[in-house]
């Protein structure tokens, strides 16, 4: 038996005790000995000491689950409670759930948001800083990546003959706990027991009661998407709303981004991804059915699905819009939005902001306006500077 185990693991797998256990149980020597001996009586299960086998990136040293608990300021019982590895969220009552669930109607189907409650959210933020942030994402990923933005995502596509936009269906729900666990074992380099508990902290299942309360769309295609989403949400997946989900999704998509970047390069095209939005640009071949089919094939091979209803290819003779920005010449707001924002700022400065809210909450109207100015400036700094000058003329203290 020892020889069989050493063939698989020449060195002690200090980071993977469960894998070692599976290897031992699969040996012929174990099978013979197990058959001839009475079943042991378990008195106490002692945790197996583990350690990081290698450190590829500067991830915080978490050799065991006790270290995770210390990092998160939780005791062992609290760690087990928040790391819902058994999927208890599926049947828990609202008071015992770890997430607040909220459905948002979208043109192509419902989007189910899961906001973690405060203590779990703080734990996830710490995991983001100490475990996920040190691991690099692919250069094609721009969404929720420090130093990158919508502008960096759309800039490579300016002045292109054709812009192809594609969308990944049920993006976060389509990333199951198994893929997260593999990522934590691999690139992050966590020991197996640590990866197991961290996976439980950053994934969840939708409560059956929440899902049953959602209406089923009457349209055939929308109904099919609804049922596919329900199947994905019923198993542990990345919750859309957790602070860790965008970073984990970007890391899980590393190979997808690498393959799609290579596919684009083979056609002389460019590729970027912003969360679930895929954008390609280049010559006329990018707009052909063959190229889109190759993209969909790679996407499916990587465990995702293209939302065909949101695929579009636009030539240079029409308005090429990517992530809300027009990219025919340089990244910019659509003309109608530019004019409307400029007029809003002028009216606020001239006539007072209180009369321009148009039903919006007055308490948040200032943030809304300045947010739109910042968004415009992130796309077009010159235009943004003009808008900022207009915004500085507004007397926000005056309510009348």
Tab-separated table of C-alpha atoms in Angstrom:
chain	number	residue	atom	x	y	z
A	1	UNK	CA	0.000	0.000	0.000
A	2	UNK	CA	2.833	2.403	0.854
A	3	UNK	CA	4.416	1.868	-2.529
A	4	UNK	CA	1.132	2.540	-4.325
A	5	UNK	CA	0.631	5.798	-2.437
A	6	UNK	CA	4.209	6.956	-3.039
A	7	UNK	CA	3.785	6.328	-6.753
A	8	UNK	CA	1.015	8.943	-6.817
A	9	UNK	CA	2.541	11.257	-4.193
A	10	UNK	CA	6.356	10.981	-4.090
A	11	UNK	CA	6.340	13.847	-1.582
A	12	UNK	CA	3.827	14.364	1.263
A	13	UNK	CA	0.813	16.353	-0.053
A	14	UNK	CA	0.747	18.672	2.960
A	15	UNK	CA	-1.938	20.837	1.355
A	16	UNK	CA	-4.352	18.067	0.258
A	17	UNK	CA	-5.277	15.564	2.990
A	18	UNK	CA	-8.589	14.654	1.338
A	19	UNK	CA	-6.864	13.782	-1.898
A	20	UNK	CA	-4.363	11.645	0.037
A	21	UNK	CA	-7.278	9.898	1.757
A	22	UNK	CA	-8.877	9.083	-1.602
A	23	UNK	CA	-5.606	7.692	-2.934
A	24	UNK	CA	-5.142	5.489	0.154
A	25	UNK	CA	-8.702	4.134	-0.067
A	26	UNK	CA	-8.183	3.273	-3.738
A	27	UNK	CA	-5.109	1.077	-3.150
A	28	UNK	CA	-5.348	-2.703	-3.245
A	29	UNK	CA	-3.531	-2.972	0.082
A	30	UNK	CA	-6.161	-0.848	1.820
A	31	UNK	CA	-8.969	-2.872	0.252
A	32	UNK	CA	-7.471	-6.160	1.504
A	33	UNK	CA	-6.807	-4.834	5.005
A	34	UNK	CA	-10.198	-3.147	5.266
A	35	UNK	CA	-11.981	-6.360	4.328
A	36	UNK	CA	-10.167	-8.423	6.967
A	37	UNK	CA	-10.474	-6.015	9.910
A	38	UNK	CA	-13.535	-4.932	11.923
A	39	UNK	CA	-14.773	-1.383	11.405
A	40	UNK	CA	-13.053	1.043	13.794
A	41	UNK	CA	-15.034	2.995	16.358
A	42	UNK	CA	-14.420	6.724	15.935
A	43	UNK	CA	-13.774	8.382	19.293
A	44	UNK	CA	-12.593	11.766	18.070
A	45	UNK	CA	-11.653	13.266	14.721
A	46	UNK	CA	-8.489	15.340	14.988
A	47	UNK	CA	-7.888	17.951	12.276
A	48	UNK	CA	-5.068	17.004	9.917
A	49	UNK	CA	-2.223	19.563	9.957
A	50	UNK	CA	-1.874	21.278	6.581
A	51	UNK	CA	0.314	23.945	5.005
A	52	UNK	CA	0.644	25.889	1.774
A	53	UNK	CA	2.549	23.641	-0.594
A	54	UNK	CA	3.747	26.545	-2.731
A	55	UNK	CA	3.443	30.311	-2.871
A	56	UNK	CA	3.126	31.568	-6.429
A	57	UNK	CA	1.477	34.847	-5.428
A	58	UNK	CA	1.637	36.874	-2.183
A	59	UNK	CA	-1.556	35.394	-0.751
A	60	UNK	CA	-1.883	35.614	3.046
A	61	UNK	CA	-0.565	32.442	4.688
A	62	UNK	CA	-3.616	30.388	5.728
A	63	UNK	CA	-2.289	26.913	6.613
A	64	UNK	CA	-5.514	25.692	8.222
A	65	UNK	CA	-9.106	26.610	9.015
A	66	UNK	CA	-8.078	28.057	12.380
A	67	UNK	CA	-6.005	30.641	10.509
A	68	UNK	CA	-9.053	31.525	8.394
A	69	UNK	CA	-11.111	32.025	11.554
A	70	UNK	CA	-8.437	34.329	13.011
A	71	UNK	CA	-8.260	36.355	9.804
A	72	UNK	CA	-12.026	36.846	9.819
A	73	UNK	CA	-12.376	37.408	13.598
A	74	UNK	CA	-14.663	34.385	13.928
A	75	UNK	CA	-14.583	31.423	16.272
A	76	UNK	CA	-14.744	27.871	14.901
A	77	UNK	CA	-18.508	27.633	15.277
A	78	UNK	CA	-19.118	30.961	13.535
A	79	UNK	CA	-16.791	29.981	10.703
A	80	UNK	CA	-18.727	26.755	10.151
A	81	UNK	CA	-22.025	28.681	10.270
A	82	UNK	CA	-21.073	31.314	7.712
A	83	UNK	CA	-19.311	28.795	5.454
A	84	UNK	CA	-22.525	27.173	4.304
A	85	UNK	CA	-20.890	24.107	2.743
A	86	UNK	CA	-24.097	22.061	3.103
A	87	UNK	CA	-26.325	24.532	1.278
A	88	UNK	CA	-28.614	25.305	4.214
A	89	UNK	CA	-29.511	28.647	2.611
A	90	UNK	CA	-31.735	26.648	0.268
A	91	UNK	CA	-34.282	25.864	2.987
A	92	UNK	CA	-33.529	28.449	5.697
A	93	UNK	CA	-36.135	30.946	6.820
A	94	UNK	CA	-35.483	34.599	6.108
A	95	UNK	CA	-34.073	35.354	9.578
A	96	UNK	CA	-31.461	32.588	9.271
A	97	UNK	CA	-30.337	33.361	5.735
A	98	UNK	CA	-26.903	34.806	5.054
A	99	UNK	CA	-28.126	36.895	2.096
A	100	UNK	CA	-30.908	39.335	1.289
A	101	UNK	CA	-32.382	38.330	-2.053
A	102	UNK	CA	-33.815	40.828	-4.533
A	103	UNK	CA	-35.124	40.206	-8.048
A	104	UNK	CA	-34.619	42.826	-10.774
A	105	UNK	CA	-36.581	42.599	-14.023
A	106	UNK	CA	-34.376	42.910	-17.106
A	107	UNK	CA	-35.302	42.971	-20.816
A	108	UNK	CA	-33.871	39.480	-21.325
A	109	UNK	CA	-34.972	37.913	-18.022
A	110	UNK	CA	-34.849	38.313	-14.285
A	111	UNK	CA	-31.614	39.109	-12.426
A	112	UNK	CA	-31.474	37.804	-8.871
A	113	UNK	CA	-29.238	39.847	-6.580
A	114	UNK	CA	-27.899	38.374	-3.339
A	115	UNK	CA	-26.587	40.956	-0.862
A	116	UNK	CA	-24.618	39.338	1.979
A	117	UNK	CA	-25.575	40.419	5.479
A	118	UNK	CA	-23.024	42.606	7.336
A	119	UNK	CA	-20.846	40.016	9.100
A	120	UNK	CA	-20.540	37.751	6.070
A	121	UNK	CA	-19.916	40.777	3.853
A	122	UNK	CA	-17.027	41.882	6.074
A	123	UNK	CA	-15.584	38.357	5.990
A	124	UNK	CA	-15.794	38.355	2.197
A	125	UNK	CA	-14.079	41.739	1.995
A	126	UNK	CA	-11.166	40.394	4.039
A	127	UNK	CA	-10.907	37.341	1.814
A	128	UNK	CA	-10.890	39.638	-1.204
A	129	UNK	CA	-7.960	41.635	0.194
A	130	UNK	CA	-5.913	38.762	1.574
A	131	UNK	CA	-6.601	35.876	-0.813
A	132	UNK	CA	-8.001	37.060	-4.148
A	133	UNK	CA	-6.501	40.497	-4.836
A	134	UNK	CA	-2.888	39.211	-4.968
A	135	UNK	CA	-3.730	36.784	-7.812
A	136	UNK	CA	-3.512	38.525	-11.226
A	137	UNK	CA	-6.317	38.420	-13.779
A	138	UNK	CA	-5.943	38.279	-17.555
A	139	UNK	CA	-5.102	41.546	-19.308
A	140	UNK	CA	-8.341	41.295	-21.327
A	141	UNK	CA	-10.461	41.532	-18.144
A	142	UNK	CA	-11.485	45.102	-17.290
A	143	UNK	CA	-14.569	44.897	-15.064
A	144	UNK	CA	-13.970	45.367	-11.321
A	145	UNK	CA	-10.182	45.340	-11.800
A	146	UNK	CA	-8.114	48.046	-10.027
A	147	UNK	CA	-6.621	50.442	-12.557
A	148	UNK	CA	-9.007	49.391	-15.317
A	149	UNK	CA	-12.401	50.783	-16.245
A	150	UNK	CA	-15.065	51.047	-18.907
A	151	UNK	CA	-12.741	53.394	-20.784
A	152	UNK	CA	-9.873	50.889	-20.842
A	153	UNK	CA	-12.346	48.218	-21.956
A	154	UNK	CA	-13.741	50.206	-24.884
A	155	UNK	CA	-10.632	52.142	-25.988
A	156	UNK	CA	-9.102	49.230	-27.978
A	157	UNK	CA	-12.231	49.096	-30.145
A	158	UNK	CA	-12.299	52.704	-31.395
A	159	UNK	CA	-12.183	53.336	-35.139
A	160	UNK	CA	-12.864	49.697	-36.070
A	161	UNK	CA	-14.522	48.449	-39.235
A	162	UNK	CA	-16.733	46.091	-37.208
A	163	UNK	CA	-17.554	45.808	-33.505
A	164	UNK	CA	-19.032	42.521	-32.268
A	165	UNK	CA	-20.745	42.436	-28.867
A	166	UNK	CA	-21.671	39.215	-27.100
A	167	UNK	CA	-23.003	38.467	-23.630
A	168	UNK	CA	-22.560	35.541	-21.241
A	169	UNK	CA	-25.871	34.191	-19.963
A	170	UNK	CA	-26.383	34.042	-16.171
A	171	UNK	CA	-22.701	34.824	-15.652
A	172	UNK	CA	-22.282	34.607	-11.870
A	173	UNK	CA	-24.858	31.840	-11.450
A	174	UNK	CA	-22.969	29.888	-14.116
A	175	UNK	CA	-19.821	29.639	-11.967
A	176	UNK	CA	-20.371	26.710	-9.575
A	177	UNK	CA	-18.604	26.081	-6.290
A	178	UNK	CA	-16.461	23.350	-7.856
A	179	UNK	CA	-14.745	25.832	-10.149
A	180	UNK	CA	-14.177	28.219	-7.253
A	181	UNK	CA	-12.675	25.398	-5.180
A	182	UNK	CA	-10.336	24.465	-8.026
A	183	UNK	CA	-9.223	28.073	-8.381
A	184	UNK	CA	-8.472	28.366	-4.667
A	185	UNK	CA	-6.479	25.133	-4.749
A	186	UNK	CA	-4.616	26.057	-7.926
A	187	UNK	CA	-3.654	29.695	-8.588
A	188	UNK	CA	-4.354	30.842	-5.014
A	189	UNK	CA	-2.473	27.826	-3.610
A	190	UNK	CA	-4.674	27.266	-0.551
A	191	UNK	CA	-4.556	23.931	1.303
A	192	UNK	CA	-7.526	21.680	0.632
A	193	UNK	CA	-9.393	22.191	3.952
A	194	UNK	CA	-8.901	25.952	3.699
A	195	UNK	CA	-10.128	26.042	0.099
A	196	UNK	CA	-13.167	24.032	1.196
A	197	UNK	CA	-14.229	26.492	3.901
A	198	UNK	CA	-13.404	29.586	1.816
A	199	UNK	CA	-15.508	28.198	-1.032
A	200	UNK	CA	-18.399	27.915	1.400
A	201	UNK	CA	-17.919	31.534	2.454
A	202	UNK	CA	-18.058	32.933	-1.085
A	203	UNK	CA	-20.742	30.747	-2.725
A	204	UNK	CA	-24.409	30.167	-1.963
A	205	UNK	CA	-27.661	28.612	-3.195
A	206	UNK	CA	-30.927	30.446	-3.793
A	207	UNK	CA	-33.669	29.717	-1.242
A	208	UNK	CA	-36.344	27.587	-2.880
A	209	UNK	CA	-38.998	29.934	-1.499
A	210	UNK	CA	-37.382	32.934	-3.207
A	211	UNK	CA	-37.146	31.197	-6.576
A	212	UNK	CA	-40.703	29.862	-6.501
A	213	UNK	CA	-42.014	33.401	-5.913
A	214	UNK	CA	-40.614	34.620	-9.254
A	215	UNK	CA	-43.026	34.637	-12.216
A	216	UNK	CA	-42.229	32.380	-15.168
A	217	UNK	CA	-42.005	34.394	-18.425
A	218	UNK	CA	-44.616	33.537	-21.076
A	219	UNK	CA	-42.187	33.803	-24.004
A	220	UNK	CA	-40.673	30.437	-24.973
A	221	UNK	CA	-37.036	31.592	-25.201
A	222	UNK	CA	-37.301	33.645	-22.014
A	223	UNK	CA	-38.923	30.713	-20.237
A	224	UNK	CA	-36.063	28.426	-21.279
A	225	UNK	CA	-33.519	30.937	-19.948
A	226	UNK	CA	-35.535	31.192	-16.734
A	227	UNK	CA	-35.455	27.424	-16.196
A	228	UNK	CA	-31.721	27.261	-16.958
A	229	UNK	CA	-31.116	30.024	-14.434
A	230	UNK	CA	-33.161	28.177	-11.821
A	231	UNK	CA	-31.071	25.029	-12.240
A	232	UNK	CA	-27.855	26.999	-11.823
A	233	UNK	CA	-29.068	28.892	-8.772
A	234	UNK	CA	-30.181	25.678	-7.058
A	235	UNK	CA	-26.552	24.559	-6.657
A	236	UNK	CA	-23.753	26.467	-4.933
A	237	UNK	CA	-22.603	29.334	-7.175
A	238	UNK	CA	-21.159	32.843	-7.027
A	239	UNK	CA	-23.777	35.235	-5.610
A	240	UNK	CA	-24.285	38.384	-7.648
A	241	UNK	CA	-23.851	41.023	-4.969
A	242	UNK	CA	-21.017	39.579	-2.874
A	243	UNK	CA	-17.797	41.670	-2.879
A	244	UNK	CA	-15.763	38.568	-3.736
A	245	UNK	CA	-17.782	37.482	-6.777
A	246	UNK	CA	-16.341	39.834	-9.456
A	247	UNK	CA	-12.739	38.982	-8.529
A	248	UNK	CA	-13.465	35.252	-8.408
A	249	UNK	CA	-15.293	35.413	-11.735
A	250	UNK	CA	-12.357	37.213	-13.360
A	251	UNK	CA	-9.934	34.592	-12.053
A	252	UNK	CA	-12.152	31.696	-13.139
A	253	UNK	CA	-12.340	33.299	-16.607
A	254	UNK	CA	-8.557	33.502	-17.039
A	255	UNK	CA	-8.423	30.601	-19.491
A	256	UNK	CA	-11.547	31.828	-21.307
A	257	UNK	CA	-9.931	35.250	-21.739
A	258	UNK	CA	-6.689	33.693	-22.925
A	259	UNK	CA	-8.454	31.539	-25.531
A	260	UNK	CA	-10.688	34.347	-26.793
A	261	UNK	CA	-7.704	36.712	-26.990
A	262	UNK	CA	-5.891	34.142	-29.113
A	263	UNK	CA	-8.962	33.638	-31.302
A	264	UNK	CA	-9.242	37.383	-31.857
A	265	UNK	CA	-5.526	37.724	-32.605
A	266	UNK	CA	-5.740	34.940	-35.195
A	267	UNK	CA	-8.231	37.125	-37.099
A	268	UNK	CA	-6.323	40.367	-36.588
A	269	UNK	CA	-8.961	41.488	-34.090
A	270	UNK	CA	-9.024	42.777	-30.518
A	271	UNK	CA	-10.882	41.384	-27.494
A	272	UNK	CA	-11.886	42.715	-24.075
A	273	UNK	CA	-14.263	41.469	-21.399
A	274	UNK	CA	-16.107	43.634	-18.894
A	275	UNK	CA	-17.762	41.225	-16.415
A	276	UNK	CA	-20.161	39.312	-18.712
A	277	UNK	CA	-19.848	41.579	-21.782
A	278	UNK	CA	-17.511	40.306	-24.506
A	279	UNK	CA	-16.358	42.777	-27.174
A	280	UNK	CA	-14.411	42.031	-30.356
A	281	UNK	CA	-13.367	44.507	-33.034
A	282	UNK	CA	-11.457	44.343	-36.270
A	283	UNK	CA	-12.072	43.719	-39.949
A	284	UNK	CA	-15.159	42.428	-41.711
A	285	UNK	CA	-14.482	38.820	-40.667
A	286	UNK	CA	-15.329	39.735	-37.064
A	287	UNK	CA	-18.912	40.428	-38.110
A	288	UNK	CA	-19.360	37.089	-39.842
A	289	UNK	CA	-21.383	34.178	-38.514
A	290	UNK	CA	-18.299	31.955	-38.551
A	291	UNK	CA	-16.395	34.114	-36.069
A	292	UNK	CA	-19.368	34.401	-33.693
A	293	UNK	CA	-19.839	30.622	-33.870
A	294	UNK	CA	-16.181	30.063	-32.933
A	295	UNK	CA	-16.572	32.399	-29.960
A	296	UNK	CA	-19.698	30.554	-28.813
A	297	UNK	CA	-17.840	27.250	-29.154
A	298	UNK	CA	-14.970	28.422	-26.932
A	299	UNK	CA	-17.426	29.900	-24.429
A	300	UNK	CA	-19.341	26.615	-24.210
A	301	UNK	CA	-16.111	24.637	-23.859
A	302	UNK	CA	-15.218	26.827	-20.866
A	303	UNK	CA	-18.534	26.090	-19.147
A	304	UNK	CA	-20.461	29.234	-20.091
A	305	UNK	CA	-23.237	30.024	-22.554
A	306	UNK	CA	-23.654	32.919	-24.980
A	307	UNK	CA	-26.930	34.813	-24.745
A	308	UNK	CA	-27.747	34.829	-28.459
A	309	UNK	CA	-30.464	37.461	-27.985
A	310	UNK	CA	-27.805	40.042	-27.073
A	311	UNK	CA	-25.293	39.333	-29.858
A	312	UNK	CA	-24.802	42.182	-32.347
A	313	UNK	CA	-22.241	43.136	-34.991
A	314	UNK	CA	-22.125	46.790	-36.099
A	315	UNK	CA	-20.138	48.297	-38.951
A	316	UNK	CA	-18.417	51.674	-39.032
A	317	UNK	CA	-21.301	53.254	-40.952
A	318	UNK	CA	-23.591	52.959	-37.922
A	319	UNK	CA	-23.250	53.996	-34.291
A	320	UNK	CA	-20.947	51.500	-32.585
A	321	UNK	CA	-21.894	51.371	-28.904
A	322	UNK	CA	-19.912	49.397	-26.324
A	323	UNK	CA	-20.803	49.438	-22.616
A	324	UNK	CA	-22.806	52.624	-23.096
A	325	UNK	CA	-20.000	54.439	-24.940
A	326	UNK	CA	-19.846	55.324	-28.641
A	327	UNK	CA	-16.514	54.141	-30.096
A	328	UNK	CA	-16.686	55.090	-33.787
A	329	UNK	CA	-13.946	57.732	-33.357
A	330	UNK	CA	-13.039	57.850	-29.659
A	331	UNK	CA	-14.838	56.783	-26.461
A	332	UNK	CA	-17.703	59.199	-25.850
A	333	UNK	CA	-21.242	59.452	-24.585
A	334	UNK	CA	-24.016	59.166	-27.177
A	335	UNK	CA	-24.895	62.634	-28.508
A	336	UNK	CA	-28.388	62.611	-27.023
A	337	UNK	CA	-26.999	61.802	-23.573
A	338	UNK	CA	-24.289	64.467	-23.911
A	339	UNK	CA	-26.837	67.135	-24.790
A	340	UNK	CA	-29.245	66.063	-22.038
A	341	UNK	CA	-26.537	66.134	-19.366
A	342	UNK	CA	-25.245	69.517	-20.491
A	343	UNK	CA	-28.795	70.925	-20.427
A	344	UNK	CA	-29.435	69.473	-16.966
A	345	UNK	CA	-26.319	71.111	-15.531
A	346	UNK	CA	-27.173	74.432	-17.180
A	347	UNK	CA	-30.725	74.381	-15.793
A	348	UNK	CA	-29.530	73.419	-12.307
A	349	UNK	CA	-27.049	76.302	-12.313
A	350	UNK	CA	-29.486	78.824	-13.801
A	351	UNK	CA	-32.829	77.925	-12.249
A	352	UNK	CA	-31.831	75.911	-9.163
A	353	UNK	CA	-31.439	72.177	-8.843
A	354	UNK	CA	-34.640	71.560	-6.840
A	355	UNK	CA	-36.816	72.082	-9.902
A	356	UNK	CA	-34.833	69.621	-12.025
A	357	UNK	CA	-35.192	66.412	-10.001
A	358	UNK	CA	-38.084	65.060	-12.121
A	359	UNK	CA	-39.278	62.648	-9.480
A	360	UNK	CA	-35.850	61.607	-8.207
A	361	UNK	CA	-35.112	61.570	-4.491
A	362	UNK	CA	-33.823	65.072	-3.592
A	363	UNK	CA	-31.517	63.551	-0.960
A	364	UNK	CA	-29.585	61.607	-3.605
A	365	UNK	CA	-30.034	63.911	-6.615
A	366	UNK	CA	-26.661	65.638	-6.166
A	367	UNK	CA	-24.830	62.296	-6.099
A	368	UNK	CA	-26.818	61.191	-9.156
A	369	UNK	CA	-25.825	64.273	-11.166
A	370	UNK	CA	-22.168	64.239	-10.128
A	371	UNK	CA	-22.026	60.512	-10.835
A	372	UNK	CA	-23.180	61.146	-14.399
A	373	UNK	CA	-20.548	63.865	-14.749
A	374	UNK	CA	-17.839	61.508	-13.489
A	375	UNK	CA	-19.021	58.791	-15.889
A	376	UNK	CA	-18.847	61.198	-18.841
A	377	UNK	CA	-15.397	62.358	-17.754
A	378	UNK	CA	-14.119	58.797	-17.481
A	379	UNK	CA	-14.935	58.305	-21.164
A	380	UNK	CA	-13.973	61.745	-22.509
A	381	UNK	CA	-11.747	63.787	-20.149
A	382	UNK	CA	-12.015	66.982	-22.231
A	383	UNK	CA	-15.816	66.908	-22.284
A	384	UNK	CA	-15.794	65.860	-18.641
A	385	UNK	CA	-13.773	68.950	-17.704
A	386	UNK	CA	-16.393	71.178	-19.349
A	387	UNK	CA	-19.177	69.417	-17.464
A	388	UNK	CA	-17.286	69.731	-14.185
A	389	UNK	CA	-16.992	73.474	-14.738
A	390	UNK	CA	-20.762	73.650	-15.263
A	391	UNK	CA	-21.418	71.527	-12.172
A	392	UNK	CA	-19.286	73.830	-10.028
A	393	UNK	CA	-21.720	76.674	-10.774
A	394	UNK	CA	-24.609	74.811	-9.105
A	395	UNK	CA	-25.597	76.043	-5.648
A	396	UNK	CA	-26.418	72.728	-3.971
A	397	UNK	CA	-27.205	74.470	-0.683
A	398	UNK	CA	-30.184	76.252	-2.226
A	399	UNK	CA	-33.325	74.120	-2.045
A	400	UNK	CA	-35.700	76.647	-3.564
